[in-house]
Tab-separated table of C-alpha atoms in Angstrom:
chain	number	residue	atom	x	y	z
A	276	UNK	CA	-79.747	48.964	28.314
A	277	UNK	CA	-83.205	48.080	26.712
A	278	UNK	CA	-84.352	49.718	23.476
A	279	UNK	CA	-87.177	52.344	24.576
A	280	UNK	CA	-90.219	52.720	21.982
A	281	UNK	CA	-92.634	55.426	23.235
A	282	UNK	CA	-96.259	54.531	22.759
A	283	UNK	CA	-98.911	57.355	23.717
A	284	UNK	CA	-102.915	56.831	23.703
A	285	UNK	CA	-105.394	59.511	23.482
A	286	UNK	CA	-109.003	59.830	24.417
A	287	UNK	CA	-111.847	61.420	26.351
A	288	UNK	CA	-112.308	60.724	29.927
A	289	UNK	CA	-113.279	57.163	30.391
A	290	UNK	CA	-113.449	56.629	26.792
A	291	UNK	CA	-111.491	53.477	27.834
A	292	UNK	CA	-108.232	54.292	27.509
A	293	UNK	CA	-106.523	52.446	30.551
A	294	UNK	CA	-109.085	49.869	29.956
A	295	UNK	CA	-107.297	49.370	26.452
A	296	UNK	CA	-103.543	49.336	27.820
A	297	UNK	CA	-105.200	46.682	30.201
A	298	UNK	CA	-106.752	44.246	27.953
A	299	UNK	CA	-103.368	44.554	25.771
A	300	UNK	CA	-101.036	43.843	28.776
A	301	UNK	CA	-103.319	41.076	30.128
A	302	UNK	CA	-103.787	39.733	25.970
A	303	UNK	CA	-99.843	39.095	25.553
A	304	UNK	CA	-99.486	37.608	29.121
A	305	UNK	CA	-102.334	35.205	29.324
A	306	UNK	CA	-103.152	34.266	25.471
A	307	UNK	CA	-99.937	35.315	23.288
A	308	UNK	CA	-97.023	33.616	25.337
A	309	UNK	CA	-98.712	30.234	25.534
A	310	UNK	CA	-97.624	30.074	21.538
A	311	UNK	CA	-95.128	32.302	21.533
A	312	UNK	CA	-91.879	32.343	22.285
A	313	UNK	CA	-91.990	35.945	23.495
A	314	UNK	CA	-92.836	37.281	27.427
A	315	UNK	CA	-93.773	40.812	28.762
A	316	UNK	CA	-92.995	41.632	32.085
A	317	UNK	CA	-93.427	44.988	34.075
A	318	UNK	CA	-90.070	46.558	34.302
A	319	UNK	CA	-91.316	48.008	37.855
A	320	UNK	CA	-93.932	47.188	40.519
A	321	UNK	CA	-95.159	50.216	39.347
A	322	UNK	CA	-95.846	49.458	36.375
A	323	UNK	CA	-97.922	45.754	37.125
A	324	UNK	CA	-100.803	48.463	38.414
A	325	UNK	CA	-102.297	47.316	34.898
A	326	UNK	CA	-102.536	44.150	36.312
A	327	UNK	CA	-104.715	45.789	39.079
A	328	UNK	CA	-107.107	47.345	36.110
A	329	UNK	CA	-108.295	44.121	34.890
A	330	UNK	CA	-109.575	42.617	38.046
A	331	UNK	CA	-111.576	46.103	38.343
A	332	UNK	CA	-113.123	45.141	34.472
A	333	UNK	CA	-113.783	41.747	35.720
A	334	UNK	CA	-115.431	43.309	38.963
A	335	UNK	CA	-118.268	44.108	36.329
A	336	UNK	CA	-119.272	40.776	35.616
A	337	UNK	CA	-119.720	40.404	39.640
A	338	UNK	CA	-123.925	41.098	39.454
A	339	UNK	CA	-126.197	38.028	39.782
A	340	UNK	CA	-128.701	40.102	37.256
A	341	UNK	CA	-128.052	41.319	33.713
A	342	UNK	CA	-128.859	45.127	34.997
A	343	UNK	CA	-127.655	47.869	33.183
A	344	UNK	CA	-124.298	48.880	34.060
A	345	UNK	CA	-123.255	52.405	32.907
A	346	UNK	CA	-120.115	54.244	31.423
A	347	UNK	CA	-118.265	54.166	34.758
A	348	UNK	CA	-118.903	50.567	35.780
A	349	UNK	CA	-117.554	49.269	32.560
A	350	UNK	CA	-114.148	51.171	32.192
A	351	UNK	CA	-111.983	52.418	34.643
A	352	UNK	CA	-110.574	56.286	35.351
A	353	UNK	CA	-106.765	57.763	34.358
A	354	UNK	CA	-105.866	58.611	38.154
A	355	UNK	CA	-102.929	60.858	38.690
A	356	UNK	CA	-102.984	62.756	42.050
A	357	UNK	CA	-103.479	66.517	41.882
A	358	UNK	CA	-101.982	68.349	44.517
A	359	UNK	CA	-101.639	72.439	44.563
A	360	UNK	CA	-98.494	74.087	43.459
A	361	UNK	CA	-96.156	76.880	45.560
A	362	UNK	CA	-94.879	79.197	43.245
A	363	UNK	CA	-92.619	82.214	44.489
A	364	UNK	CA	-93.461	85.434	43.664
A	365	UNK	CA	-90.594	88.193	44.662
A	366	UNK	CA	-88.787	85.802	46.773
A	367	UNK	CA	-91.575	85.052	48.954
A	368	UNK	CA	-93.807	81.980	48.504
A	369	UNK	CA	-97.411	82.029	46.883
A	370	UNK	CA	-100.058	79.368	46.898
A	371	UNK	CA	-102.077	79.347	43.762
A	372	UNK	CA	-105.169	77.527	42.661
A	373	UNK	CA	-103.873	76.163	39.713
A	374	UNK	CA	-103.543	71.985	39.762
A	375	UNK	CA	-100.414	70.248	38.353
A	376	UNK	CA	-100.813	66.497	37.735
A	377	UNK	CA	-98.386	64.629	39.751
A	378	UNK	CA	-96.890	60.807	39.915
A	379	UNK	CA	-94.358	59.787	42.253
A	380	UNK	CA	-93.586	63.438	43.193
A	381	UNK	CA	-93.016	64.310	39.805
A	382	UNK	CA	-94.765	67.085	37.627
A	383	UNK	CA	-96.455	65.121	34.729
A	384	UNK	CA	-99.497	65.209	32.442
A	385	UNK	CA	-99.462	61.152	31.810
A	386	UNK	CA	-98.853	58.177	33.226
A	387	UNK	CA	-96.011	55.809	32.150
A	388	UNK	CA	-96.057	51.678	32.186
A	389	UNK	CA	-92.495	50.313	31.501
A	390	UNK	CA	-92.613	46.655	30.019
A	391	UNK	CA	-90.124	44.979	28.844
A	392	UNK	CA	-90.039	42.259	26.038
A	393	UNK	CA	-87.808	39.772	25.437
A	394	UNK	CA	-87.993	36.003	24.593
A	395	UNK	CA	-88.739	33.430	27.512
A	396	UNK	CA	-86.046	33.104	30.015
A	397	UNK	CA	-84.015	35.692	28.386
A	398	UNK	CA	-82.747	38.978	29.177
A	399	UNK	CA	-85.174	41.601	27.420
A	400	UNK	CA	-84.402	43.443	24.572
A	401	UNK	CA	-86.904	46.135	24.119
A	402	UNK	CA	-88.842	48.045	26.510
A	403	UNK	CA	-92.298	49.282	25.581
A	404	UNK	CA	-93.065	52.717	27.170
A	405	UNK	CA	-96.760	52.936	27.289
A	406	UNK	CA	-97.942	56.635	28.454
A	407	UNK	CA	-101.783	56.809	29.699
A	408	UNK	CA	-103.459	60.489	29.540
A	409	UNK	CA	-105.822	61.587	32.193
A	410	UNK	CA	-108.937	62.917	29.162
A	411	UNK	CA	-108.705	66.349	30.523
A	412	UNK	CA	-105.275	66.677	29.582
A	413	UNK	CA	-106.580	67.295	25.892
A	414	UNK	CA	-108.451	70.356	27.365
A	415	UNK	CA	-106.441	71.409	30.424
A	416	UNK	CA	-103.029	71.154	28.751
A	417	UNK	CA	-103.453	70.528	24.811
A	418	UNK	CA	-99.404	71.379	24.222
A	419	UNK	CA	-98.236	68.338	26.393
A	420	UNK	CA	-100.670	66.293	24.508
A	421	UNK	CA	-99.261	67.766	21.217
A	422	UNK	CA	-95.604	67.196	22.092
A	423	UNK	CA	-96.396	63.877	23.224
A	424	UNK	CA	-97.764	62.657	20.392
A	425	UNK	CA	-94.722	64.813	18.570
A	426	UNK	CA	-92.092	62.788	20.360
A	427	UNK	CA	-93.459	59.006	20.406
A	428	UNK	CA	-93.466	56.620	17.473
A	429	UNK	CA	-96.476	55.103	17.963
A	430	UNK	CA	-100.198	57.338	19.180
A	431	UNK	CA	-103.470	55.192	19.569
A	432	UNK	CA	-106.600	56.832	19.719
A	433	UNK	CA	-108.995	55.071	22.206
A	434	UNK	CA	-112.581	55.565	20.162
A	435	UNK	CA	-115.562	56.159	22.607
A	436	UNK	CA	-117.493	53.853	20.243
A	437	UNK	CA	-121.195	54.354	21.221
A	438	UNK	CA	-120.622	58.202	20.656
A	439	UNK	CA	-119.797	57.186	17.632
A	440	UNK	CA	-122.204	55.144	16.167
A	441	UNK	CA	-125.287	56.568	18.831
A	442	UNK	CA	-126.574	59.675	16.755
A	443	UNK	CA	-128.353	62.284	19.693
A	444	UNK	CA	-131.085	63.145	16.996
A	445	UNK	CA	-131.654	63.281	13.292
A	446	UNK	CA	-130.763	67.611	13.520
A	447	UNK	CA	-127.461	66.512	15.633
A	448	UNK	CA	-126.603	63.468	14.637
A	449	UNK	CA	-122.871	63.186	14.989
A	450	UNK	CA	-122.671	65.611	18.573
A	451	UNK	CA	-121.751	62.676	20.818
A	452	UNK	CA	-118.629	61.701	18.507
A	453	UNK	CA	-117.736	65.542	18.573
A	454	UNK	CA	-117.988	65.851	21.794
A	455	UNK	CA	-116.417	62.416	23.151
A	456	UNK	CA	-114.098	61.450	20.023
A	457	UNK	CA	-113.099	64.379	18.210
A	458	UNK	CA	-112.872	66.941	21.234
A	459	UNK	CA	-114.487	69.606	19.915
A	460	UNK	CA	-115.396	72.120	22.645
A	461	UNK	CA	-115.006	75.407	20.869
A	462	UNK	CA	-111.875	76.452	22.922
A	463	UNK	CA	-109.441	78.353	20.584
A	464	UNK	CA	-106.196	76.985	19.893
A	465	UNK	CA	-105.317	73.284	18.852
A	466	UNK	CA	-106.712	71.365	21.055
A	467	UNK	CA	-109.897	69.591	18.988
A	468	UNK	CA	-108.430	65.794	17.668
A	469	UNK	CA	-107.174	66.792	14.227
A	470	UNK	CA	-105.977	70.030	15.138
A	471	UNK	CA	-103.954	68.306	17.868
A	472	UNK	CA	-101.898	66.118	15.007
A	473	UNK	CA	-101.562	68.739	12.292
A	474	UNK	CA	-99.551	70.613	15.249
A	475	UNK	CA	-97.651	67.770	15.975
A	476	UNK	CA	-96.759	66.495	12.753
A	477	UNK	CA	-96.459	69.675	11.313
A	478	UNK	CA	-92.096	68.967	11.081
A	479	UNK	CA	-92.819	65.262	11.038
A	480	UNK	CA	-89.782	63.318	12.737
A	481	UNK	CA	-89.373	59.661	11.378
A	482	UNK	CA	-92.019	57.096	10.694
A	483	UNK	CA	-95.716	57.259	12.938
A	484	UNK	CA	-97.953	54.696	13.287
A	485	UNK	CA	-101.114	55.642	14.068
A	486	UNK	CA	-103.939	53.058	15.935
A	487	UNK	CA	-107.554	53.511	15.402
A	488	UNK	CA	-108.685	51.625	18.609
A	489	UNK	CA	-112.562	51.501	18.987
A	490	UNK	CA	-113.258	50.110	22.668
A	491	UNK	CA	-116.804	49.884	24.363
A	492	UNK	CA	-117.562	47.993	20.472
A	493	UNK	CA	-118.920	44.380	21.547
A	494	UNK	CA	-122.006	45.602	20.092
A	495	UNK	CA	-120.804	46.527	16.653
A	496	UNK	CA	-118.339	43.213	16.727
A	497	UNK	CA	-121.025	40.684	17.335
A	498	UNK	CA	-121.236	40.073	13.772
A	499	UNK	CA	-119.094	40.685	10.037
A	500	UNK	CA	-122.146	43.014	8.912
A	501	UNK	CA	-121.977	45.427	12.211
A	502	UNK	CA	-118.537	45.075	12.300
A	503	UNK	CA	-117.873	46.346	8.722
A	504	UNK	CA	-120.893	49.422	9.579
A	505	UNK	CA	-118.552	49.710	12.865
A	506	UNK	CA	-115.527	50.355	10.117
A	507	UNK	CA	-117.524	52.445	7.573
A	508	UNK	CA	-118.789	54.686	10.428
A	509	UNK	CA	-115.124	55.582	11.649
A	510	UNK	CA	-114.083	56.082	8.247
A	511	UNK	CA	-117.073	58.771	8.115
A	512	UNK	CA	-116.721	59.963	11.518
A	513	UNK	CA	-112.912	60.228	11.464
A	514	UNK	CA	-112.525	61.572	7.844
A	515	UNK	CA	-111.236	65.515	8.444
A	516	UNK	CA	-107.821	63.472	10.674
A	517	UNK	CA	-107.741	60.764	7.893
A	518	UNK	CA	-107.834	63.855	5.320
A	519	UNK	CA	-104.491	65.254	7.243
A	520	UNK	CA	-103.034	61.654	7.749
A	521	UNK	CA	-103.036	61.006	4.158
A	522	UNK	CA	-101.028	64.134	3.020
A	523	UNK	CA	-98.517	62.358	4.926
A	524	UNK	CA	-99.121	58.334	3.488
A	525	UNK	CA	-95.106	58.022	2.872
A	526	UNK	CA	-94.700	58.573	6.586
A	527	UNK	CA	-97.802	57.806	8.434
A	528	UNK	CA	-99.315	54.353	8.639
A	529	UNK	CA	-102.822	54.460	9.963
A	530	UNK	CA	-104.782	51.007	11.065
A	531	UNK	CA	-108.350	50.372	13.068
A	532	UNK	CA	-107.746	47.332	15.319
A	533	UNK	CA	-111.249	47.408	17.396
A	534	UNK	CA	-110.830	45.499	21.083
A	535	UNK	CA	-113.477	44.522	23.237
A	536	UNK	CA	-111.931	44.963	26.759
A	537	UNK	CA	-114.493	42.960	28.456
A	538	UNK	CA	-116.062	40.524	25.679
A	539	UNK	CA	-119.323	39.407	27.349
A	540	UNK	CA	-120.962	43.172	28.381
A	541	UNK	CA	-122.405	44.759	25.371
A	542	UNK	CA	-124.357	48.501	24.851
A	543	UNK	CA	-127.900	48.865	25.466
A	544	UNK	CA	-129.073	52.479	25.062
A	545	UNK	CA	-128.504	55.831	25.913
A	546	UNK	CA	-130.534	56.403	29.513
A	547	UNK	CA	-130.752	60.239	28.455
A	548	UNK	CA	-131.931	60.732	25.274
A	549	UNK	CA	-130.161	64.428	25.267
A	550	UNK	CA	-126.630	63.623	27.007
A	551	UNK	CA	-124.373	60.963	26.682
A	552	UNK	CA	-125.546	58.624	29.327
A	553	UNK	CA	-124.666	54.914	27.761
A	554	UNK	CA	-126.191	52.064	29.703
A	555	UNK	CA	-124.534	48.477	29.326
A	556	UNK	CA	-125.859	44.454	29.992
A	557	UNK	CA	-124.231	41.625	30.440
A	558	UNK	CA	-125.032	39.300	27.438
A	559	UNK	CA	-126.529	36.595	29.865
A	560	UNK	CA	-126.946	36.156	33.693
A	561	UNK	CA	-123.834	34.175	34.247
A	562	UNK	CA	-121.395	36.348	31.614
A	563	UNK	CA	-117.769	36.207	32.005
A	564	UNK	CA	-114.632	38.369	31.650
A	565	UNK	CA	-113.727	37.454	28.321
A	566	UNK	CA	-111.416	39.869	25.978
A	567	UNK	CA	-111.144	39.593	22.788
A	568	UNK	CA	-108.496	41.191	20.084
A	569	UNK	CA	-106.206	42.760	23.138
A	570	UNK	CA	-103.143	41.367	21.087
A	571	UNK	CA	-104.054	43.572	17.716
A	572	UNK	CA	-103.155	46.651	18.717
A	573	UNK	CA	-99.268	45.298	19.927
A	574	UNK	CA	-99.067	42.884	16.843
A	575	UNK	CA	-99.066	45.968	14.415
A	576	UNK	CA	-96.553	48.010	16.810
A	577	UNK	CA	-93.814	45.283	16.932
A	578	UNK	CA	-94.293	45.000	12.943
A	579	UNK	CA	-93.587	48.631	13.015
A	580	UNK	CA	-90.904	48.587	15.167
A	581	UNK	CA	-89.513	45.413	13.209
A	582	UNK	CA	-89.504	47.893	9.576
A	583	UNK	CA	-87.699	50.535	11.425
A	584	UNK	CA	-84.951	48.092	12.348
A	585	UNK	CA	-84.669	46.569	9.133
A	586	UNK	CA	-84.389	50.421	7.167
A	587	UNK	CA	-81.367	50.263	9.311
A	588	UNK	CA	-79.352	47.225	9.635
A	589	UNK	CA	-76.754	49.045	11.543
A	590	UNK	CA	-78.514	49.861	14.217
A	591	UNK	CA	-80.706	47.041	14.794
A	592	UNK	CA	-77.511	45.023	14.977
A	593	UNK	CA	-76.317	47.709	17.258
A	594	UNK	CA	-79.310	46.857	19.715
A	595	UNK	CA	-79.701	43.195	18.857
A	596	UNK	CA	-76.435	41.767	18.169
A	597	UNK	CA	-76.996	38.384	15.694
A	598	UNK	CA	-80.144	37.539	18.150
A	599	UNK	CA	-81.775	35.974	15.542
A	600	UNK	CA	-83.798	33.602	17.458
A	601	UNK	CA	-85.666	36.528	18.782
A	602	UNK	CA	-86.114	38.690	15.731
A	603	UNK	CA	-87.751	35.675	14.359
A	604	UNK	CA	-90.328	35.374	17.696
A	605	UNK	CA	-91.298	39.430	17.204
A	606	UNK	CA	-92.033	38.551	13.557
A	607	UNK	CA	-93.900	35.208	14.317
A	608	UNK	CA	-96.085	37.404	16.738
A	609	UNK	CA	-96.455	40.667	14.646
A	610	UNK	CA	-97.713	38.214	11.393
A	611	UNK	CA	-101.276	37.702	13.044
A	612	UNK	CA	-102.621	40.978	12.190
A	613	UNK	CA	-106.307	40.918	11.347
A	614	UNK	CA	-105.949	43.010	8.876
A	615	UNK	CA	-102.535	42.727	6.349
A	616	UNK	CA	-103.115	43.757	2.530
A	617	UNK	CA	-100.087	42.179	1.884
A	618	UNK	CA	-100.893	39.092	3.261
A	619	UNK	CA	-104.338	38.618	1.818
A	620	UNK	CA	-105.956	38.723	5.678
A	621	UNK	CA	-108.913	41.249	5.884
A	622	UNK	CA	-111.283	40.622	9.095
A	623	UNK	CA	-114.678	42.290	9.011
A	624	UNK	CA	-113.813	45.559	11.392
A	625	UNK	CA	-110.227	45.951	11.133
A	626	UNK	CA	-108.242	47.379	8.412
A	627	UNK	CA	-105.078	49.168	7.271
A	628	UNK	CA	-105.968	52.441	5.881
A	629	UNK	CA	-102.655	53.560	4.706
A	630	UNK	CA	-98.962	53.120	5.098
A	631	UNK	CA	-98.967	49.715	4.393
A	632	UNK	CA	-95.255	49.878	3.489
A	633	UNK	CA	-94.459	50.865	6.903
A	634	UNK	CA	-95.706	47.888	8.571
């Protein structure tokens, strides 16, 4: 039996968030393992769906014009089925109005990919659990959210990042990152961002690595000078969660890895000054598919996941055996972070904000 990690990520509808677990799972198969001595493969057919994802991003890149695309031509939607529930009332039965999300017959509030990760030609070791939230979860059903998060090791926060750095007007100038990033919608209860994790961390269970994940950023990543407003800006925008996070440094690592999930289509402008209405171009006629940074956000996972172990010889032996060959192809992989304090790398746009020790 494989090792299970838990991974969860968070984020307004079509923020980007299956775009992201895309672009990561298309990264590591078609970039990493050419240098690596690592492979991912989807534990089920199920679960290759992501596979299915990036032909739809590369579908964007199908115009013979550079005309604006918008929001829903350049990331794709969290689709669970809804279907109506029977409840029974008295012993007789009672159809209600009320939705429950549902996968493969199953009551469920997310979507789970099962990967699993081994080293070439060898039986797998680990299997990476990657859970995908429909955006109105974080509305409809904040307490799944909460316990999510609660339960898995590792959250990443897909960042809607022209809300964030498109300001509406000079007397609202931070409403579309409220709206789209922070989830605030003035419903009582947790269920705004950083209400969301002081609930869930409240009894905090183990380690957490948090990932700051803009997406939709080609714009702000064109250049080190954007890049590093691109970084400034989240630091700004995100500060009342980073405020919570660092009460909790000696157990919460936090780190912004930005990825561009389609590399060659960048933001234009908002087609309604008053609503959030982004409109996107290709960077030339003939643009292609081309993502970049897809392989961040996993690097700094498997060098958390690599600390745990080591805190606990024991166990890691009790999962790995002396299978040194392929603790030394996750660390190989995991050393390529952008952004590593303790290795002297710091790219413009992507940093470790706290918890280095964790990683």
């Amino acid at each position: 039996m494989n090792k299970e990690f838990d991974i969860t990520v968070i984020g307004s509808v079509r923020a980007g968030k299956t775009s992201l677990l895309s672009t990561i799972y298309s990264q590591f198969s078609e970039v990493i393992e050419l240098d690596n001595d690592l492979e991912i493969r989807p534990a089920r057919d199920l679960d290759d769906s992501l596979g299915n994802y990036v032909q739809d991003l590369q579908n964007a890149f199908g115009t013979t014009t550079q005309m604006p695309l918008n929001n829903a031509d350049v990331v794709q939607p969290t689709v669970i089925s809804k279907t109506k529930d029977n409840h029974t009332l008295n012993g007789r039965s009672s159809s209600t109005t009320d939705y429950t999300y549902k996968l493969n017959g199953l009551n469920s509030s997310d979507i789970e990919y099962r990967f699993n990760l081994g080293q070439k030609n060898k039986k797998p070791k680990i299997q990476l659990v990657l859970r995908d939230y429909p955006g109105e979860q974080l509305a409809d059903h904040p307490k799944d959210v909460i316990r999510r998060i609660r339960d898995c090791a590792v959250t990443m926060i897909a960042i809607d990042t022209p809300a964030l750095m498109i300001e509406e007007s000079k007397r609202q100038p931070w409403r579309f990152h409220k709206d789209r990033n922070l989830f605030e919608n003035g419903k009582p209860g947790p269920n705004n961002l950083c209400s969301i994790f002081e609930e869930a961390y409240k009894e905090i269970n183990g380690k957490k690595l948090v990932v700051l994940a803009p997406v939709k950023c080609e714009k702000w990543m064109a250049d080190p000078a954007c890049a590093d407003q691109l970084l400034e800006r989240i630091k700004l925008g995100y500060k009342p969660l980073l405020d919570l996070l660092a009460s909790m440094k000696d157990n919460v690592a936090v780190v912004v890895t930005p990825v561009e999930t389609l590399g060659n289509i960048i933001y234009a402008y908002m087609d309604q000054p008053n609503a959030y209405s982004p409109q996107f171009m290709k960077e030339t006629i003939l643009a292609k598919y081309n993502p970049r940074y897809g392989d961040q956000p996993l690097r700094y996972i498997l060098r958390f996941v690599i600390k745990r172990f080591l805190e606990n010889p024991g166990f890691w032996f009790h999962w790995f055996g002396n299978d040194k060959p392929f603790v030394s192809a996750m660390d190989n992989f995991a050393r390529g972070c952008k952004a590593d304090p303790l290795r002297g790398n710091m790219a413009s746009g992507f940093t470790v904000i706290q918890g280095s020790q964790l990683l």
